[in-house]
């Protein structure tokens, strides 16, 4: 059976509010960029756990009627990213289970690198799995733990797993948030009137008029109940390794991490890019929306005017998630259009946040040339993406990453740009909070994976997962 290796997700939870499921619905709506494949909410009225999950977007899944069926003063929710292959309801979260101590729901963002090994062991000992998600391994380990208290069972389970996790658990009367010791994926603590909130990103707090209290620390567990928030640090300390790609692409620009908005971090990346990869030109244009803050920074630093030369149609899904090259090719045109009036006769600097396979960039450059550009200079506000992520960002296997197999000059030729320039790894770190401190995971750019694993095996699993999962015929 295939395993989920690519778990790009958003998680959210509310404790102590009479309309907790409605707030969770709003929170998930603000985190929709982190996952568009499925969404779910589990709530508790102090005695029972109720839940609803479906494939699709938050706004399409939940209405007054479904939210009425999720009563109680605590709730957690999850949005899951659409990846190729195993796009099935059984992989939607929160996972809700009954075990010795009652009901438990869990929402997970991140990716475990030893889930398949643990799962094999558990299956050999008789465990039956219902999904292909690594999160289910955590649930089995909790159920089998010999510890008495739930929080100790959670710690017991998490001590066995390796990789990235930000988790929110819900019992009938408590909400528990945990971040892995490296703090790969984000998790913030917030406050609403009479209640507490956990969220992948702070932008979700703004929507529900909540207040950001702080980030949950790497390796910290927060237990939220009637008495308030209790913090424990049950794991062996490890070097902080927050995912730098959250700043480059994944998080929303209006989210705040380590006291700085992602918007300002991205703008700084643009400034640094202008310092490192300057070129004479007439206008700077972003690839909307991901390249926008960096293009503003590039323009400010270089003094070259910022223009909107490309317009995005917001009603199309991200092309990145489409499986076939032929569809992807079509997708870019569906999503973006060039403004001839802005571009014609100009030497254009085009800013995007990253190049993965190179498909988007090539199409965009063709489009800009067709709109009459005299020169096209492509500038990327991150270093070449040379390595896959195994900790929760959806990237293809190594051989499909254009920067893994081609030099910058070769990529430039493939894209058909006049020049191509990337931000340096050092430059990127300088733009992020901590300014050069060794607190980030940048494995997608450097290949330095903070948590080790069998690389060949992960690649095999990655490949296997991109096939539609095997269905067992029952009739
Ligand atoms: P590609 O066409 O494969 O080179 O994809 C590059 C585009 O995908 C860029 O415009 C990025 O903003 C976007 N992108 C980069 N990483 C991801 C990701 N993990 N998920 C979705 N889109 C991404």
Short mmCIF file of C-alpha atoms and ligand atoms in Angstrom, two decimals:
data_model
loop_
_atom_site.label_atom_id
_atom_site.label_comp_id
_atom_site.label_asym_id
_atom_site.label_seq_id
_atom_site.Cartn_x
_atom_site.Cartn_y
_atom_site.Cartn_z
CA UNK A 1 0.00 0.00 0.00
CA UNK A 2 1.20 3.49 -0.80
CA UNK A 3 2.23 5.91 1.90
CA UNK A 4 1.65 9.61 2.05
CA UNK A 5 4.99 11.28 1.67
CA UNK A 6 3.71 14.63 0.62
CA UNK A 7 1.64 16.11 3.36
CA UNK A 8 1.34 19.80 2.74
CA UNK A 9 -1.41 20.79 5.07
CA UNK A 10 -2.94 23.44 7.27
CA UNK A 11 -4.17 22.79 10.80
CA UNK A 12 -6.34 24.84 13.11
CA UNK A 13 -8.07 24.40 16.47
CA UNK A 14 -10.20 26.35 18.96
CA UNK A 15 -10.75 25.69 22.67
CA UNK A 16 -13.33 27.43 24.84
CA UNK A 17 -15.61 29.15 22.36
CA UNK A 18 -19.34 28.33 21.99
CA UNK A 19 -19.01 28.46 18.20
CA UNK A 20 -15.73 26.62 17.93
CA UNK A 21 -16.58 24.74 14.73
CA UNK A 22 -17.63 27.98 12.98
CA UNK A 23 -14.36 29.64 14.00
CA UNK A 24 -12.49 26.57 12.79
CA UNK A 25 -14.33 26.80 9.48
CA UNK A 26 -13.17 30.41 9.14
CA UNK A 27 -9.64 29.47 10.22
CA UNK A 28 -9.46 26.73 7.60
CA UNK A 29 -10.73 29.15 5.00
CA UNK A 30 -7.74 31.43 5.77
CA UNK A 31 -5.42 28.41 5.52
CA UNK A 32 -6.91 27.17 2.25
CA UNK A 33 -3.65 27.96 0.38
CA UNK A 34 -2.00 25.16 2.41
CA UNK A 35 -4.31 22.51 1.00
CA UNK A 36 -7.15 22.32 -1.46
CA UNK A 37 -7.77 18.63 -1.77
CA UNK A 38 -9.88 17.88 1.28
CA UNK A 39 -10.94 19.50 4.52
CA UNK A 40 -12.42 18.34 7.79
CA UNK A 41 -13.50 19.50 11.22
CA UNK A 42 -13.89 17.49 14.44
CA UNK A 43 -15.63 19.08 17.44
CA UNK A 44 -16.51 18.11 20.99
CA UNK A 45 -19.28 19.17 23.34
CA UNK A 46 -17.36 17.87 26.34
CA UNK A 47 -18.64 14.34 25.95
CA UNK A 48 -18.71 13.22 22.33
CA UNK A 49 -16.57 13.95 19.28
CA UNK A 50 -18.43 14.86 16.08
CA UNK A 51 -16.75 15.19 12.71
CA UNK A 52 -17.27 15.94 9.06
CA UNK A 53 -14.73 15.69 6.23
CA UNK A 54 -14.96 15.72 2.48
CA UNK A 55 -12.96 16.19 -0.68
CA UNK A 56 -12.92 19.77 -1.97
CA UNK A 57 -12.62 23.34 -0.76
CA UNK A 58 -13.62 24.52 2.71
CA UNK A 59 -16.36 26.84 1.43
CA UNK A 60 -17.91 24.03 -0.65
CA UNK A 61 -17.79 21.39 2.07
CA UNK A 62 -19.28 23.24 5.03
CA UNK A 63 -22.58 25.09 5.26
CA UNK A 64 -24.90 26.08 8.12
CA UNK A 65 -26.33 22.61 8.23
CA UNK A 66 -23.02 20.70 8.46
CA UNK A 67 -21.63 23.17 11.01
CA UNK A 68 -24.78 22.76 13.16
CA UNK A 69 -23.88 19.09 13.39
CA UNK A 70 -20.48 19.98 14.87
CA UNK A 71 -21.48 21.36 18.28
CA UNK A 72 -19.33 22.13 21.30
CA UNK A 73 -16.75 24.50 22.67
CA UNK A 74 -13.72 22.82 21.15
CA UNK A 75 -12.92 21.92 17.58
CA UNK A 76 -9.97 21.16 15.32
CA UNK A 77 -9.70 21.26 11.53
CA UNK A 78 -7.43 20.31 8.66
CA UNK A 79 -6.93 21.22 5.00
CA UNK A 80 -4.93 18.87 2.82
CA UNK A 81 -2.96 19.62 -0.31
CA UNK A 82 -3.85 17.99 -3.57
CA UNK A 83 -1.03 15.81 -4.81
CA UNK A 84 -1.01 13.27 -7.58
CA UNK A 85 -2.33 9.80 -6.96
CA UNK A 86 -3.84 9.11 -3.62
CA UNK A 87 -6.50 11.76 -3.62
CA UNK A 88 -9.08 9.91 -1.59
CA UNK A 89 -11.52 10.68 1.18
CA UNK A 90 -9.97 8.04 3.41
CA UNK A 91 -6.86 10.24 3.54
CA UNK A 92 -8.77 13.34 4.65
CA UNK A 93 -8.20 14.57 8.20
CA UNK A 94 -8.81 15.00 11.12
CA UNK A 95 -8.44 11.29 11.82
CA UNK A 96 -11.02 10.33 14.46
CA UNK A 97 -10.62 7.09 16.44
CA UNK A 98 -11.99 5.38 19.52
CA UNK A 99 -9.50 3.67 21.79
CA UNK A 100 -9.16 2.49 25.39
CA UNK A 101 -9.34 6.02 26.78
CA UNK A 102 -12.23 7.31 24.66
CA UNK A 103 -12.36 9.25 21.41
CA UNK A 104 -9.43 11.09 19.89
CA UNK A 105 -9.12 13.30 16.81
CA UNK A 106 -5.85 14.43 15.25
CA UNK A 107 -4.80 16.88 12.54
CA UNK A 108 -1.23 16.69 11.20
CA UNK A 109 0.96 18.94 9.10
CA UNK A 110 4.32 17.50 8.10
CA UNK A 111 5.80 14.29 6.98
CA UNK A 112 7.37 11.39 8.84
CA UNK A 113 10.37 9.76 7.20
CA UNK A 114 10.13 6.44 9.07
CA UNK A 115 6.34 5.95 8.93
CA UNK A 116 6.63 3.07 6.45
CA UNK A 117 9.06 1.19 8.71
CA UNK A 118 6.86 1.66 11.79
CA UNK A 119 3.80 0.72 9.80
CA UNK A 120 5.35 -2.49 8.57
CA UNK A 121 6.17 -3.42 12.17
CA UNK A 122 2.68 -2.53 13.39
CA UNK A 123 1.05 -4.51 10.57
CA UNK A 124 3.22 -7.51 11.36
CA UNK A 125 1.92 -7.33 14.90
CA UNK A 126 -1.68 -7.27 13.72
CA UNK A 127 -2.60 -3.59 13.28
CA UNK A 128 -5.06 -2.84 10.51
CA UNK A 129 -4.74 0.52 8.77
CA UNK A 130 -7.59 2.39 7.14
CA UNK A 131 -5.67 5.01 5.19
CA UNK A 132 -2.28 5.48 3.57
CA UNK A 133 -1.39 8.42 5.80
CA UNK A 134 1.63 8.37 8.04
CA UNK A 135 -0.49 10.18 10.66
CA UNK A 136 -2.35 6.93 11.26
CA UNK A 137 0.91 5.40 12.49
CA UNK A 138 0.99 7.99 15.29
CA UNK A 139 -2.57 7.08 16.28
CA UNK A 140 -1.72 3.36 16.46
CA UNK A 141 1.37 4.07 18.55
CA UNK A 142 -0.73 6.16 20.96
CA UNK A 143 -3.33 3.40 21.28
CA UNK A 144 -0.64 0.79 21.98
CA UNK A 145 1.34 2.86 24.48
CA UNK A 146 1.45 1.51 28.02
CA UNK A 147 1.44 5.02 29.53
CA UNK A 148 -1.54 6.07 31.61
CA UNK A 149 -1.96 9.78 30.75
CA UNK A 150 -2.84 10.71 27.16
CA UNK A 151 -0.11 13.34 26.96
CA UNK A 152 2.45 10.70 27.98
CA UNK A 153 1.06 8.33 25.40
CA UNK A 154 1.46 11.04 22.76
CA UNK A 155 5.07 11.65 23.81
CA UNK A 156 5.71 7.91 23.85
CA UNK A 157 4.38 7.65 20.29
CA UNK A 158 6.22 10.70 18.99
CA UNK A 159 9.54 9.53 20.42
CA UNK A 160 9.33 6.66 17.91
CA UNK A 161 8.64 8.74 14.81
CA UNK A 162 11.21 10.66 12.77
CA UNK A 163 10.54 13.67 10.60
CA UNK A 164 8.31 16.69 10.59
CA UNK A 165 5.11 17.15 12.53
CA UNK A 166 2.95 19.94 13.83
CA UNK A 167 -0.05 18.23 15.38
CA UNK A 168 -3.31 19.20 17.03
CA UNK A 169 -5.11 16.54 19.08
CA UNK A 170 -8.67 16.82 20.34
CA UNK A 171 -10.19 14.73 23.12
CA UNK A 172 -13.70 15.20 24.49
CA UNK A 173 -12.44 17.97 26.79
CA UNK A 174 -8.91 18.98 25.80
CA UNK A 175 -6.88 20.27 22.88
CA UNK A 176 -3.18 19.42 22.64
CA UNK A 177 -0.70 20.98 20.21
CA UNK A 178 2.79 19.56 19.52
CA UNK A 179 5.69 20.61 17.33
CA UNK A 180 8.54 18.27 16.49
CA UNK A 181 11.89 19.01 18.16
CA UNK A 182 13.31 20.62 14.99
CA UNK A 183 10.17 22.73 14.46
CA UNK A 184 10.07 22.02 10.70
CA UNK A 185 6.47 23.06 10.22
CA UNK A 186 4.82 26.07 11.80
CA UNK A 187 2.29 26.20 14.66
CA UNK A 188 1.16 29.32 16.48
CA UNK A 189 -0.83 29.90 19.66
CA UNK A 190 -3.50 32.58 19.66
CA UNK A 191 -6.33 33.90 21.76
CA UNK A 192 -9.95 34.69 21.02
CA UNK A 193 -12.49 36.01 23.51
CA UNK A 194 -12.78 33.29 26.19
CA UNK A 195 -10.76 30.84 24.20
CA UNK A 196 -7.49 29.63 22.78
CA UNK A 197 -6.49 28.94 19.20
CA UNK A 198 -3.80 26.84 17.53
CA UNK A 199 -3.07 27.50 13.88
CA UNK A 200 -0.48 26.74 11.21
CA UNK A 201 -0.27 30.44 10.43
CA UNK A 202 -1.18 33.69 12.15
CA UNK A 203 -3.16 34.99 9.14
CA UNK A 204 -6.02 32.71 10.26
CA UNK A 205 -6.17 34.55 13.60
CA UNK A 206 -6.78 37.88 11.89
CA UNK A 207 -9.93 36.58 10.22
CA UNK A 208 -11.53 35.50 13.52
CA UNK A 209 -10.34 38.67 15.28
CA UNK A 210 -7.99 36.64 17.42
CA UNK A 211 -4.68 37.72 18.81
CA UNK A 212 -1.32 36.09 18.16
CA UNK A 213 0.18 35.06 21.52
CA UNK A 214 3.34 33.30 20.34
CA UNK A 215 4.65 30.43 18.30
CA UNK A 216 4.59 26.98 19.82
CA UNK A 217 8.31 26.26 20.29
CA UNK A 218 10.05 23.38 18.54
CA UNK A 219 9.70 20.33 20.79
CA UNK A 220 6.96 21.95 22.89
CA UNK A 221 3.61 20.43 23.78
CA UNK A 222 0.77 22.76 24.83
CA UNK A 223 -2.15 21.23 26.67
CA UNK A 224 -5.23 23.43 26.60
CA UNK A 225 -8.15 22.73 28.93
CA UNK A 226 -10.51 24.51 31.34
CA UNK A 227 -7.51 25.60 33.45
CA UNK A 228 -5.78 27.33 30.53
CA UNK A 229 -2.56 26.50 28.69
CA UNK A 230 0.06 24.19 30.17
CA UNK A 231 3.38 23.96 28.36
CA UNK A 232 5.72 20.98 28.55
CA UNK A 233 8.93 20.19 26.71
CA UNK A 234 9.09 16.43 26.80
CA UNK A 235 11.56 15.73 23.98
CA UNK A 236 15.34 15.80 23.82
CA UNK A 237 16.28 19.24 22.47
CA UNK A 238 17.36 19.36 18.81
CA UNK A 239 18.65 22.16 16.59
CA UNK A 240 15.83 24.36 15.29
CA UNK A 241 15.19 23.72 11.60
CA UNK A 242 12.18 25.75 10.46
CA UNK A 243 11.33 25.21 6.80
CA UNK A 244 12.80 28.14 4.88
CA UNK A 245 10.45 27.39 1.96
CA UNK A 246 7.54 28.58 4.12
CA UNK A 247 9.09 32.05 3.68
CA UNK A 248 9.90 31.58 0.01
CA UNK A 249 6.52 30.31 -1.16
CA UNK A 250 4.26 28.37 1.09
CA UNK A 251 3.01 30.68 3.86
CA UNK A 252 0.73 33.60 3.23
CA UNK A 253 2.51 36.99 3.11
CA UNK A 254 0.23 38.34 5.86
CA UNK A 255 1.40 35.69 8.33
CA UNK A 256 3.93 36.55 11.02
CA UNK A 257 6.78 34.28 12.06
CA UNK A 258 9.51 35.14 14.57
CA UNK A 259 8.08 38.64 14.81
CA UNK A 260 8.32 39.42 11.07
CA UNK A 261 5.67 39.30 8.36
CA UNK A 262 6.30 36.90 5.51
CA UNK A 263 5.59 39.87 3.23
CA UNK A 264 8.60 41.77 4.58
CA UNK A 265 10.81 38.70 4.39
CA UNK A 266 9.86 38.17 0.73
CA UNK A 267 10.39 41.84 -0.05
CA UNK A 268 13.85 41.61 1.47
CA UNK A 269 14.54 38.57 -0.72
CA UNK A 270 13.70 40.77 -3.71
CA UNK A 271 16.05 43.50 -2.50
CA UNK A 272 18.85 40.99 -1.96
CA UNK A 273 18.16 39.48 -5.39
CA UNK A 274 18.56 42.94 -6.95
CA UNK A 275 21.89 43.35 -5.16
CA UNK A 276 23.12 39.92 -6.28
CA UNK A 277 21.54 39.66 -9.72
CA UNK A 278 21.22 43.22 -11.04
CA UNK A 279 20.59 43.82 -14.74
CA UNK A 280 19.79 46.87 -16.84
CA UNK A 281 16.08 46.92 -17.75
CA UNK A 282 12.99 49.14 -18.13
CA UNK A 283 10.46 47.42 -15.85
CA UNK A 284 10.19 44.83 -13.09
CA UNK A 285 7.13 42.58 -13.20
CA UNK A 286 6.09 39.83 -10.77
CA UNK A 287 4.69 36.44 -11.56
CA UNK A 288 1.52 36.89 -9.51
CA UNK A 289 0.88 36.13 -6.74
CA UNK A 290 3.97 34.32 -5.49
CA UNK A 291 6.54 36.72 -6.97
CA UNK A 292 4.81 39.93 -5.94
CA UNK A 293 6.52 41.02 -2.69
CA UNK A 294 9.96 40.06 -4.06
CA UNK A 295 9.33 42.08 -7.24
CA UNK A 296 8.43 45.12 -5.14
CA UNK A 297 11.69 44.69 -3.20
CA UNK A 298 13.69 44.23 -6.40
CA UNK A 299 12.16 47.37 -7.89
CA UNK A 300 12.79 49.47 -4.76
CA UNK A 301 16.40 48.34 -4.50
CA UNK A 302 17.20 48.70 -8.20
CA UNK A 303 15.15 51.83 -8.87
CA UNK A 304 13.59 50.12 -11.91
CA UNK A 305 9.81 50.76 -12.04
CA UNK A 306 7.44 48.03 -10.81
CA UNK A 307 4.56 47.16 -13.16
CA UNK A 308 1.86 44.52 -13.29
CA UNK A 309 2.65 42.94 -16.64
CA UNK A 310 0.93 39.65 -15.90
CA UNK A 311 -2.60 39.23 -14.61
CA UNK A 312 -3.72 36.17 -12.76
CA UNK A 313 -7.10 34.52 -12.99
CA UNK A 314 -7.80 33.51 -9.40
CA UNK A 315 -10.48 31.01 -10.24
CA UNK A 316 -8.10 28.32 -11.46
CA UNK A 317 -6.32 25.85 -9.18
CA UNK A 318 -2.54 25.84 -8.93
CA UNK A 319 -1.07 24.37 -12.10
CA UNK A 320 1.62 22.71 -10.03
CA UNK A 321 -0.80 20.07 -8.80
CA UNK A 322 -1.80 18.87 -12.23
CA UNK A 323 -0.22 15.55 -13.06
CA UNK A 324 0.34 15.54 -16.81
CA UNK A 325 2.87 17.73 -18.60
CA UNK A 326 0.27 18.38 -21.29
CA UNK A 327 -2.27 19.67 -18.79
CA UNK A 328 0.31 21.74 -16.95
CA UNK A 329 1.26 23.38 -20.23
CA UNK A 330 -2.36 24.39 -20.73
CA UNK A 331 -2.74 25.38 -17.09
CA UNK A 332 -0.33 28.30 -17.18
CA UNK A 333 -2.34 29.96 -19.94
CA UNK A 334 -5.50 29.39 -17.97
CA UNK A 335 -3.95 31.12 -14.99
CA UNK A 336 -1.93 34.02 -16.40
CA UNK A 337 -2.21 36.57 -19.16
CA UNK A 338 0.22 39.30 -20.23
CA UNK A 339 -0.68 42.99 -20.66
CA UNK A 340 0.72 44.08 -24.03
CA UNK A 341 0.47 47.79 -23.13
CA UNK A 342 2.86 47.29 -20.22
CA UNK A 343 5.33 44.96 -21.90
CA UNK A 344 5.65 45.95 -25.57
CA UNK A 345 9.09 47.22 -26.53
CA UNK A 346 10.41 46.92 -22.95
CA UNK A 347 13.38 45.19 -21.37
CA UNK A 348 11.56 43.23 -18.71
CA UNK A 349 12.78 41.70 -15.43
CA UNK A 350 10.38 38.94 -14.40
CA UNK A 351 10.41 37.84 -10.75
CA UNK A 352 9.14 34.50 -9.46
CA UNK A 353 9.75 32.78 -6.15
CA UNK A 354 11.04 29.44 -7.45
CA UNK A 355 11.51 27.13 -10.40
CA UNK A 356 10.58 23.49 -9.90
CA UNK A 357 10.30 21.69 -13.23
CA UNK A 358 10.65 24.83 -15.31
CA UNK A 359 7.31 24.42 -17.04
CA UNK A 360 5.70 27.60 -15.68
CA UNK A 361 8.72 29.81 -16.39
CA UNK A 362 9.05 28.65 -19.99
CA UNK A 363 5.38 29.35 -20.73
CA UNK A 364 5.50 32.74 -19.02
CA UNK A 365 8.54 33.84 -20.97
CA UNK A 366 6.88 32.78 -24.21
CA UNK A 367 3.82 34.79 -23.23
CA UNK A 368 5.90 37.88 -22.38
CA UNK A 369 7.81 37.67 -25.65
CA UNK A 370 4.52 37.30 -27.53
CA UNK A 371 3.37 40.52 -25.83
CA UNK A 372 6.30 42.32 -27.46
CA UNK A 373 9.09 42.36 -24.82
CA UNK A 374 12.47 43.42 -26.16
CA UNK A 375 14.41 41.43 -23.54
CA UNK A 376 13.32 39.04 -20.78
CA UNK A 377 15.47 38.64 -17.66
CA UNK A 378 14.18 35.96 -15.29
CA UNK A 379 15.06 36.42 -11.60
CA UNK A 380 14.22 33.91 -8.88
CA UNK A 381 13.94 34.99 -5.23
CA UNK A 382 15.32 31.67 -3.93
CA UNK A 383 18.28 29.42 -4.81
CA UNK A 384 17.96 26.59 -7.38
CA UNK A 385 15.59 23.88 -6.06
CA UNK A 386 17.91 20.90 -6.44
CA UNK A 387 16.58 18.42 -3.90
CA UNK A 388 13.15 17.01 -3.02
CA UNK A 389 11.56 17.77 0.33
CA UNK A 390 10.77 14.83 2.57
CA UNK A 391 9.40 16.89 5.42
CA UNK A 392 6.10 18.07 4.02
CA UNK A 393 6.48 20.29 0.94
CA UNK A 394 5.23 18.81 -2.30
CA UNK A 395 8.20 18.55 -4.66
CA UNK A 396 8.75 16.04 -7.44
CA UNK A 397 11.49 13.41 -7.30
CA UNK A 398 15.02 14.63 -7.89
CA UNK A 399 15.29 13.78 -11.56
CA UNK A 400 12.24 15.98 -12.30
CA UNK A 401 13.74 19.04 -10.62
CA UNK A 402 15.28 21.00 -13.47
CA UNK A 403 18.04 22.45 -11.27
CA UNK A 404 19.11 18.96 -10.19
CA UNK A 405 20.06 17.96 -13.70
CA UNK A 406 20.87 21.23 -15.49
CA UNK A 407 23.29 24.10 -15.02
CA UNK A 408 21.93 27.64 -14.70
CA UNK A 409 23.00 28.36 -18.29
CA UNK A 410 21.16 25.24 -19.51
CA UNK A 411 18.04 26.25 -17.56
CA UNK A 412 18.27 29.72 -19.07
CA UNK A 413 18.37 28.18 -22.56
CA UNK A 414 15.41 25.91 -21.76
CA UNK A 415 13.35 28.81 -20.41
CA UNK A 416 14.37 30.95 -23.43
CA UNK A 417 15.11 33.94 -21.19
CA UNK A 418 17.90 36.36 -22.11
CA UNK A 419 19.42 35.96 -18.66
CA UNK A 420 18.55 33.95 -15.55
CA UNK A 421 19.61 34.69 -11.98
CA UNK A 422 18.86 33.03 -8.64
CA UNK A 423 19.24 34.30 -5.07
CA UNK A 424 22.21 32.71 -3.27
CA UNK A 425 21.70 30.40 -0.28
CA UNK A 426 23.63 32.85 1.89
CA UNK A 427 21.57 35.76 0.59
CA UNK A 428 18.35 33.91 1.32
CA UNK A 429 19.37 33.23 4.92
CA UNK A 430 20.30 36.87 5.40
CA UNK A 431 16.73 37.92 4.53
CA UNK A 432 15.10 35.61 7.08
CA UNK A 433 14.57 36.31 10.79
CA UNK A 434 17.75 35.53 12.69
CA UNK A 435 19.71 37.01 9.75
CA UNK A 436 22.02 34.17 8.95
CA UNK A 437 21.44 32.13 12.13
CA UNK A 438 21.60 28.39 11.59
CA UNK A 439 17.93 27.76 12.43
CA UNK A 440 16.41 26.71 9.10
CA UNK A 441 15.95 23.59 7.03
CA UNK A 442 17.11 24.50 3.52
CA UNK A 443 17.47 20.91 2.28
CA UNK A 444 15.55 21.65 -0.94
CA UNK A 445 18.37 24.04 -1.90
CA UNK A 446 21.42 22.42 -0.27
CA UNK A 447 20.62 18.72 0.13
CA UNK A 448 21.51 18.99 3.83
CA UNK A 449 18.68 16.95 5.34
CA UNK A 450 18.48 17.54 9.11
CA UNK A 451 16.76 14.21 9.83
CA UNK A 452 18.44 11.30 8.11
CA UNK A 453 16.71 8.50 6.27
CA UNK A 454 17.28 5.97 3.55
CA UNK A 455 17.30 8.28 0.52
CA UNK A 456 16.80 5.54 -2.10
CA UNK A 457 13.88 4.11 -0.17
CA UNK A 458 12.21 7.50 0.18
CA UNK A 459 12.62 8.08 -3.56
CA UNK A 460 10.98 4.72 -4.27
CA UNK A 461 8.10 5.56 -1.96
CA UNK A 462 7.77 8.96 -3.56
CA UNK A 463 7.54 7.33 -7.00
CA UNK A 464 5.13 4.68 -5.77
CA UNK A 465 2.90 7.27 -4.21
CA UNK A 466 2.54 9.18 -7.43
CA UNK A 467 0.74 6.19 -8.95
CA UNK A 468 -2.99 5.99 -8.23
CA UNK A 469 -3.30 3.79 -5.13
CA UNK A 470 -4.16 0.15 -5.58
CA UNK A 471 -7.84 -0.59 -5.16
CA UNK A 472 -8.95 -4.00 -3.89
CA UNK A 473 -12.04 -5.26 -5.63
CA UNK A 474 -14.68 -6.44 -3.20
CA UNK A 475 -16.98 -7.98 -5.78
P1 LIG B 1 7.37 24.70 -12.30
O1 LIG B 1 6.49 25.05 -13.43
O2 LIG B 1 7.32 23.21 -12.02
O3 LIG B 1 8.78 25.18 -12.44
O4 LIG B 1 6.75 25.36 -11.00
C1 LIG B 1 7.15 26.65 -10.60
C2 LIG B 1 6.00 27.38 -9.98
O5 LIG B 1 5.39 26.59 -8.96
C3 LIG B 1 6.47 28.67 -9.34
O6 LIG B 1 5.68 29.72 -9.91
C4 LIG B 1 6.19 28.52 -7.86
O7 LIG B 1 5.57 29.66 -7.34
C5 LIG B 1 5.28 27.33 -7.76
N1 LIG B 1 5.67 26.38 -6.69
C6 LIG B 1 6.87 26.16 -6.17
N2 LIG B 1 6.83 25.19 -5.21
C7 LIG B 1 5.55 24.79 -5.14
C8 LIG B 1 4.84 23.83 -4.33
N3 LIG B 1 5.48 23.09 -3.44
N4 LIG B 1 3.52 23.71 -4.51
C9 LIG B 1 2.88 24.43 -5.44
N5 LIG B 1 3.48 25.36 -6.23
C10 LIG B 1 4.80 25.55 -6.09
#
